[in-house]
PDB file of C-alpha atoms in Angstrom:
ATOM      1  CA  MET A  18      19.883  14.101  -3.827  1.00 72.00           C
ATOM      2  CA  LYS A  19      19.127  11.835  -1.030  1.00 82.00           C
ATOM      3  CA  ARG A  20      15.789  10.698  -2.285  1.00 87.00           C
ATOM      4  CA  TYR A  21      17.236   9.963  -5.722  1.00 87.00           C
ATOM      5  CA  ASP A  22      20.048   7.932  -4.101  1.00 87.00           C
ATOM      6  CA  LYS A  23      17.432   5.929  -2.048  1.00 92.00           C
ATOM      7  CA  TYR A  24      15.316   5.308  -5.090  1.00 94.00           C
ATOM      8  CA  ILE A  25      18.108   4.110  -7.222  1.00 92.00           C
ATOM      9  CA  SER A  26      19.307   1.820  -4.383  1.00 92.00           C
ATOM     10  CA  ALA A  27      15.783   0.439  -4.016  1.00 95.00           C
ATOM     11  CA  VAL A  28      15.458  -0.237  -7.735  1.00 96.00           C
ATOM     12  CA  THR A  29      18.817  -1.879  -7.759  1.00 94.00           C
ATOM     13  CA  SER A  30      17.702  -4.183  -4.952  1.00 94.00           C
ATOM     14  CA  LEU A  31      14.579  -5.174  -6.840  1.00 95.00           C
ATOM     15  CA  ASN A  32      16.684  -5.910  -9.943  1.00 94.00           C
ATOM     16  CA  ASN A  33      18.906  -8.077  -7.904  1.00 93.00           C
ATOM     17  CA  PHE A  34      16.133 -10.034  -6.403  1.00 92.00           C
ATOM     18  CA  LYS A  35      14.605 -10.585  -9.894  1.00 92.00           C
ATOM     19  CA  ALA A  36      17.869 -11.838 -11.198  1.00 92.00           C
ATOM     20  CA  LYS A  37      17.913 -14.435  -8.358  1.00 90.00           C
ATOM     21  CA  MET A  38      14.238 -15.317  -8.857  1.00 85.00           C
ATOM     22  CA  PRO A  39      14.954 -18.852 -10.304  1.00 85.00           C
ATOM     23  CA  MET A  40      16.920 -19.718  -7.166  1.00 87.00           C
ATOM     24  CA  TYR A  41      14.058 -18.659  -4.884  1.00 83.00           C
ATOM     25  CA  GLU A  42      11.449 -20.547  -6.928  1.00 81.00           C
ATOM     26  CA  GLU A  43      13.373 -23.809  -6.363  1.00 84.00           C
ATOM     27  CA  MET A  44      13.630 -23.460  -2.662  1.00 78.00           C
ATOM     28  CA  GLN A  45      12.127 -26.371  -0.803  1.00 77.00           C
ATOM     29  CA  ASP A  46      11.666 -24.627   2.585  1.00 81.00           C
ATOM     30  CA  SER A  47       8.317 -22.904   2.227  1.00 80.00           C
ATOM     31  CA  ASP A  48       8.810 -20.860   5.413  1.00 81.00           C
ATOM     32  CA  THR A  49      12.014 -19.350   4.137  1.00 84.00           C
ATOM     33  CA  LYS A  50      10.634 -18.863   0.663  1.00 82.00           C
ATOM     34  CA  SER A  51       7.533 -17.120   2.117  1.00 82.00           C
ATOM     35  CA  LEU A  52       9.759 -14.878   4.300  1.00 84.00           C
ATOM     36  CA  ILE A  53      11.875 -13.840   1.284  1.00 88.00           C
ATOM     37  CA  TYR A  54       8.828 -13.218  -0.842  1.00 89.00           C
ATOM     38  CA  SER A  55       7.263 -11.086   1.960  1.00 87.00           C
ATOM     39  CA  GLY A  56      10.395  -9.065   2.025  1.00 88.00           C
ATOM     40  CA  TYR A  57      10.335  -8.580  -1.721  1.00 92.00           C
ATOM     41  CA  ILE A  58       6.710  -7.368  -1.583  1.00 92.00           C
ATOM     42  CA  ASN A  59       7.586  -4.930   1.272  1.00 92.00           C
ATOM     43  CA  HIS A  60      10.509  -3.638  -0.749  1.00 93.00           C
ATOM     44  CA  TYR A  61       8.325  -3.110  -3.704  1.00 95.00           C
ATOM     45  CA  GLN A  62       5.955  -1.006  -1.535  1.00 95.00           C
ATOM     46  CA  HIS A  63       8.890   1.003  -0.292  1.00 95.00           C
ATOM     47  CA  THR A  64      10.189   1.473  -3.827  1.00 97.00           C
ATOM     48  CA  PHE A  65       6.800   2.648  -5.023  1.00 96.00           C
ATOM     49  CA  GLU A  66       6.680   5.318  -2.238  1.00 95.00           C
ATOM     50  CA  LEU A  67      10.071   6.563  -3.260  1.00 96.00           C
ATOM     51  CA  SER A  68       9.111   6.614  -6.925  1.00 96.00           C
ATOM     52  CA  TRP A  69       6.225   9.057  -6.639  1.00 95.00           C
ATOM     53  CA  LYS A  70       7.978  11.174  -3.968  1.00 94.00           C
ATOM     54  CA  ILE A  71      11.091  11.690  -6.102  1.00 94.00           C
ATOM     55  CA  CYS A  72       8.792  12.719  -8.986  1.00 94.00           C
ATOM     56  CA  LYS A  73       6.937  15.065  -6.622  1.00 94.00           C
ATOM     57  CA  GLN A  74      10.193  16.632  -5.576  1.00 92.00           C
ATOM     58  CA  LEU A  75      11.440  17.153  -9.122  1.00 92.00           C
ATOM     59  CA  MET A  76       8.119  18.535 -10.327  1.00 93.00           C
ATOM     60  CA  GLY A  77       8.268  21.006  -7.426  1.00 92.00           C
ATOM     61  CA  TYR A  78      11.592  22.265  -8.695  1.00 91.00           C
ATOM     62  CA  GLU A  79       9.889  22.653 -12.080  1.00 91.00           C
ATOM     63  CA  GLY A  80       7.160  24.759 -10.454  1.00 91.00           C
ATOM     64  CA  ILE A  81       4.391  22.311 -11.433  1.00 90.00           C
ATOM     65  CA  ALA A  82       1.384  23.212  -9.324  1.00 87.00           C
ATOM     66  CA  ASP A  83       0.107  19.581  -9.125  1.00 82.00           C
ATOM     67  CA  ALA A  84       3.236  18.668  -7.222  1.00 83.00           C
ATOM     68  CA  GLU A  85       2.005  20.652  -4.195  1.00 82.00           C
ATOM     69  CA  THR A  86      -0.425  17.946  -3.050  1.00 79.00           C
ATOM     70  CA  GLY A  87       0.624  14.848  -1.235  1.00 76.00           C
ATOM     71  CA  SER A  88      -1.666  12.391  -2.910  1.00 86.00           C
ATOM     72  CA  PRO A  89       0.102   9.655  -4.829  1.00 92.00           C
ATOM     73  CA  ASN A  90      -2.742   9.482  -7.410  1.00 91.00           C
ATOM     74  CA  THR A  91      -2.504  13.148  -8.098  1.00 92.00           C
ATOM     75  CA  ILE A  92       1.238  13.103  -8.329  1.00 94.00           C
ATOM     76  CA  LEU A  93       1.118  10.051 -10.725  1.00 94.00           C
ATOM     77  CA  ARG A  94      -1.395  11.942 -12.900  1.00 93.00           C
ATOM     78  CA  ALA A  95       0.991  14.935 -13.018  1.00 93.00           C
ATOM     79  CA  CYS A  96       3.834  12.509 -13.861  1.00 94.00           C
ATOM     80  CA  LEU A  97       1.877  11.361 -16.794  1.00 94.00           C
ATOM     81  CA  HIS A  98       1.031  14.910 -18.001  1.00 93.00           C
ATOM     82  CA  ASN A  99       4.669  15.998 -17.561  1.00 92.00           C
ATOM     83  CA  GLY A 100       6.431  13.136 -19.248  1.00 92.00           C
ATOM     84  CA  TYR A 101       7.800  11.371 -16.211  1.00 94.00           C
ATOM     85  CA  ILE A 102       5.737   8.196 -16.895  1.00 95.00           C
ATOM     86  CA  ASP A 103       4.046   6.885 -20.045  1.00 92.00           C
ATOM     87  CA  ASN A 104       1.804   3.962 -18.980  1.00 94.00           C
ATOM     88  CA  TRP A 105      -1.016   5.385 -16.733  1.00 94.00           C
ATOM     89  CA  ASN A 106      -2.767   1.999 -16.508  1.00 96.00           C
ATOM     90  CA  LEU A 107       0.365   0.234 -15.227  1.00 97.00           C
ATOM     91  CA  TRP A 108       1.140   2.922 -12.607  1.00 96.00           C
ATOM     92  CA  LYS A 109      -2.553   2.933 -11.428  1.00 96.00           C
ATOM     93  CA  LYS A 110      -2.281  -0.870 -11.104  1.00 96.00           C
ATOM     94  CA  ALA A 111       0.939  -0.452  -9.210  1.00 96.00           C
ATOM     95  CA  LEU A 112      -0.769   2.001  -6.834  1.00 95.00           C
ATOM     96  CA  THR A 113      -3.698  -0.419  -6.286  1.00 92.00           C
ATOM     97  CA  SER A 114      -1.215  -3.299  -5.625  1.00 92.00           C
ATOM     98  CA  ARG A 115       0.684  -1.253  -3.140  1.00 92.00           C
ATOM     99  CA  ASN A 116      -2.557  -0.810  -1.144  1.00 87.00           C
ATOM    100  CA  ASP A 117      -3.857  -4.281  -1.623  1.00 86.00           C
ATOM    101  CA  TRP A 118      -0.565  -6.103  -0.707  1.00 87.00           C
ATOM    102  CA  THR A 119      -0.502  -4.494   2.749  1.00 82.00           C
ATOM    103  CA  HIS A 120      -2.679  -7.343   3.923  1.00 79.00           C
ATOM    104  CA  ILE A 121      -1.568 -10.287   1.831  1.00 76.00           C
ATOM    105  CA  TYR A 122      -1.445 -13.593   3.518  1.00 66.00           C
ATOM    106  CA  SER A 123      -2.257 -16.451   1.086  1.00 68.00           C
ATOM    107  CA  GLY A 124       0.689 -18.376  -0.510  1.00 73.00           C
ATOM    108  CA  ASP A 125      -0.854 -18.213  -3.904  1.00 77.00           C
ATOM    109  CA  ASP A 126      -1.429 -14.459  -3.609  1.00 84.00           C
ATOM    110  CA  VAL A 127       2.137 -13.955  -2.368  1.00 86.00           C
ATOM    111  CA  GLU A 128       3.533 -15.826  -5.433  1.00 87.00           C
ATOM    112  CA  ASP A 129       1.266 -13.925  -7.786  1.00 90.00           C
ATOM    113  CA  ALA A 130       2.453 -10.616  -6.280  1.00 92.00           C
ATOM    114  CA  VAL A 131       6.124 -11.655  -6.658  1.00 92.00           C
ATOM    115  CA  LYS A 132       5.546 -12.484 -10.279  1.00 93.00           C
ATOM    116  CA  THR A 133       3.687  -9.214 -10.963  1.00 95.00           C
ATOM    117  CA  ILE A 134       6.539  -7.231  -9.342  1.00 95.00           C
ATOM    118  CA  SER A 135       9.125  -8.940 -11.369  1.00 94.00           C
ATOM    119  CA  THR A 136       7.418  -8.912 -14.724  1.00 95.00           C
ATOM    120  CA  ASP A 137       5.537  -5.532 -14.533  1.00 96.00           C
ATOM    121  CA  TYR A 138       6.799  -3.294 -11.833  1.00 97.00           C
ATOM    122  CA  VAL A 139      10.574  -3.730 -11.886  1.00 96.00           C
ATOM    123  CA  PRO A 140      10.788  -2.642 -15.567  1.00 96.00           C
ATOM    124  CA  MET A 141       8.480   0.236 -14.752  1.00 97.00           C
ATOM    125  CA  PHE A 142      10.755   1.375 -11.937  1.00 97.00           C
ATOM    126  CA  ASN A 143      13.829   1.018 -14.215  1.00 95.00           C
ATOM    127  CA  GLU A 144      12.156   3.221 -16.813  1.00 95.00           C
ATOM    128  CA  LEU A 145      11.262   5.858 -14.262  1.00 96.00           C
ATOM    129  CA  ALA A 146      14.894   5.780 -13.053  1.00 93.00           C
ATOM    130  CA  ASP A 147      16.053   6.678 -16.434  1.00 91.00           C
ATOM    131  CA  LYS A 148      13.558   9.557 -16.742  1.00 93.00           C
ATOM    132  CA  VAL A 149      14.398  10.869 -13.341  1.00 92.00           C
ATOM    133  CA  GLU A 150      18.111  10.807 -14.255  1.00 88.00           C
ATOM    134  CA  GLU A 151      17.288  12.830 -17.413  1.00 88.00           C
ATOM    135  CA  LYS A 152      15.210  15.347 -15.464  1.00 89.00           C
ATOM    136  CA  ILE A 153      17.872  15.796 -12.732  1.00 88.00           C
ATOM    137  CA  VAL A 154      20.409  16.745 -15.440  1.00 84.00           C
ATOM    138  CA  GLU A 155      17.898  19.018 -17.108  1.00 87.00           C
ATOM    139  CA  LEU A 156      17.000  20.720 -13.877  1.00 86.00           C
ATOM    140  CA  TYR A 157      20.605  21.058 -12.824  1.00 84.00           C
ATOM    141  CA  ASN A 158      21.673  22.563 -16.152  1.00 83.00           C
ATOM    142  CA  ASP A 159      18.698  24.956 -15.966  1.00 86.00           C
ATOM    143  CA  GLY A 160      19.644  26.043 -12.439  1.00 85.00           C
ATOM    144  CA  LEU A 161      16.336  24.849 -10.992  1.00 87.00           C
ATOM    145  CA  ILE A 162      17.727  22.482  -8.312  1.00 83.00           C
ATOM    146  CA  PRO A 163      18.435  24.372  -5.221  1.00 77.00           C
ATOM    147  CA  GLU A 164      22.040  24.837  -4.218  1.00 72.00           C
ATOM    148  CA  ALA A 165      21.456  22.797  -0.996  1.00 75.00           C
ATOM    149  CA  GLU A 166      20.435  19.754  -3.180  1.00 75.00           C
ATOM    150  CA  ILE A 167      23.594  19.917  -5.438  1.00 73.00           C
ATOM    151  CA  ASP A 168      25.847  17.103  -4.549  1.00 71.00           C
ATOM    152  CA  ASP A 169      28.181  14.644  -6.264  1.00 72.00           C
ATOM    153  CA  THR A 170      25.269  12.658  -7.551  1.00 69.00           C
ATOM    154  CA  ILE A 171      23.826  15.520  -9.530  1.00 72.00           C
ATOM    155  CA  ILE A 172      27.164  16.804 -10.658  1.00 72.00           C
ATOM    156  CA  GLU A 173      28.180  13.339 -11.901  1.00 73.00           C
ATOM    157  CA  LEU A 174      24.964  12.873 -13.717  1.00 71.00           C
ATOM    158  CA  ALA A 175      25.150  16.286 -15.378  1.00 70.00           C
ATOM    159  CA  GLU A 176      28.726  16.106 -16.402  1.00 74.00           C
ATOM    160  CA  ASN A 177      29.035  12.506 -17.413  1.00 71.00           C
ATOM    161  CA  GLY A 178      25.486  11.606 -18.386  1.00 63.00           C
ATOM    162  CA  LYS A 179      25.949   8.376 -16.426  1.00 57.00           C
ATOM    163  CA  PRO A 180      24.097   7.117 -13.360  1.00 53.00           C
ATOM    164  CA  TYR A 181      25.884   7.894 -10.085  1.00 48.00           C
ATOM    165  CA  SER A 182      24.675   4.576  -8.595  1.00 49.00           C
ATOM    166  CA  PRO A 183      25.745   0.999  -9.297  1.00 43.00           C
ATOM    167  CA  LYS A 184      24.391  -0.376 -12.631  1.00 46.00           C
ATOM    168  CA  ARG A 185      20.690  -1.374 -12.318  1.00 46.00           C
TER     169      ARG A 185
END
């Protein structure tokens, strides 16, 4: 599934950045640091988009009616009710952050955003990745994923129970 592969790749990148955070915090060149942080925030926004869209796709395979709408808020509520996510308040905060950080300019705000992504949202995305992997295997085994979507990713997940992607 292409969307799944993109989501896992995005989550992996966020995890890699988080692991290198101490190095970035020590940077003396504020312009470079600001550019790196801005990229991290943009990557968060991209990962957030992929997160609710992969859930929408999977819930569509399950026949969940709420997955028909394109609203991130509606999809996230359906995710909560269908076991994709557990912490509604955190996901709602993540949605608000995604919207608010589109126009973030202040150095202090940027640093606060980076810390929030690392401490709150990266673990949230990792948890969702695990749930999505479980759902893919379940849907594959139940024959609910269309033939056109069946690829090596799904087969490897279903047969080995291991992520297709590099370790997060």
